[in-house]
């Protein structure tokens, strides 16, 4: 990672401070850079670019979005160049070695729920990318900052005030965005893989009671395939991986109204059942 | 380490069946590699014995990615065991390999669909470049990735083809009136077409170089010589024409984003064709003369020999039909082409590389267009850029 941009440096030193420092000459998977374009755009309506090594895959964004851009860019690197995993657009957390996958389209409240759960003792595996190892079917953690948007920023900041957040960036494609520092424990245990046990499609709905509906396996399969970044790249392998995943997990639709305690208890109970059953 | 370039390229050489030789970039610097033999699935291969340090592996990966040959690298690891990547490199190669496999599936599916359309049109489906290598099972198709499918049709059927493709969901990509007219009037292809559902891009060519280019061959000759791929309904250019197309594309095209990959394609093609056909070199020289493309062929042979050690007989390299320019000009061109053909990566560039690529870009425009058209075209482009109507 290389950036001369202050907000990026600050974001990284703030949110990545629990990561071990690399020794020199250690192998790196991705070389990324966030930098202002050359020329006149340095002075007027400043912009920022993201580069994967020397390759610049995206159009520039406004300068203020530099730090979230780094996070999005890194997600793009992982999802585009890691086909040794089946990658699902889902948050994933773990308790007692059992992983809970929270897939969801943008706006469904998966990151909010994920942020809440890791504040309630669940281990963060990933907020954005569920990496299912093609060989083992187990989940490889990528614990990185949790991205919070719009109303959920305040919601999480109020509910769990001891967390550290990067400064809020407004007017991005996704609205207002901030990133929450992942718990130190999740980072120190980043090498511990977890077995997928539970898949829950969350949906945030005001003033609704908590509602859990078991989802038919076939429907769950189609929904997950739809949310996978590289299902089609993996072909038959992707199909059998996803079939295995759906086979070994319980799958639910889950409507909640922001009562995180209730949600956490509910999932814990489901995992407990899983352990016994 | 600073200037050392570790670009491993893969080349196929003459043998009873296939015999694959792993060349590395040191070869360019005059340091040969010493391979040992290994038999894999009836393929006689040489095993790479080069020991790379962790840092070198990392750099290799980055350069291979930059040059667009990472899938080719992965292929030779997975299929032929030519490399022994350490644990931290293997997943990246694995990933690239899977990506290539998925592309192959996708292309086969697209070709299947195009075949139906071309059957209705009663035209042979003639494939060009990467698509052709893959469909014809040529070595150059191994681990070869590309972003669009290229086909060749007779110019008088262009409108027909376009209409029929539209019926099947292929639509021209949006562009402004000037660009569209420019394509129609001067280019050797239709504006790229994209499939509405599948998003695949299709380039429909009616020649292999723009018509404004003095080197533009008679398309009729290319069409007539095209050959059917055995066991398939697809066609490809004759072997010699395939080389000449690749050569003109690389050395007259002016874009080097995938320069090394294209050179490696040419190397693989030359090795394979000359192995299968003893008279290939003579045919190639003859064809270059008929089509008036001796010049790009000269560069293609010169640089594939210089950079990838393609076994081109001396008699061919010294053939008077090819050696049309003197030593000084060749030295100048070496200074431009060799850096320009390197992977686009900081570890392979020096302060002149960008300038060399820029000069070659200008040269390609000069070669492709008469000066009056060039001035008109460039001034319009400059104006569009100045007024902010065009972003690139």
XYZ file of C-alpha atoms in Angstrom, chain B residues 108-121 123 125 127 232-235:
21
model
C -16.943 -21.721 -26.682
C -20.499 -20.826 -25.812
C -20.312 -17.570 -27.775
C -18.816 -19.373 -30.757
C -21.591 -21.921 -30.638
C -24.118 -19.104 -30.828
C -22.245 -17.257 -33.557
C -22.076 -20.436 -35.612
C -25.866 -20.552 -35.755
C -25.972 -16.960 -36.953
C -23.319 -17.513 -39.591
C -25.066 -20.612 -40.794
C -28.112 -18.490 -41.475
C -25.918 -15.954 -43.235
C -20.903 -17.351 -44.355
C -17.304 -17.924 -39.250
C -11.966 -16.139 -36.196
C -15.588 -27.584 -35.892
C -17.691 -25.129 -37.858
C -15.245 -22.311 -37.272
C -12.562 -21.089 -39.633
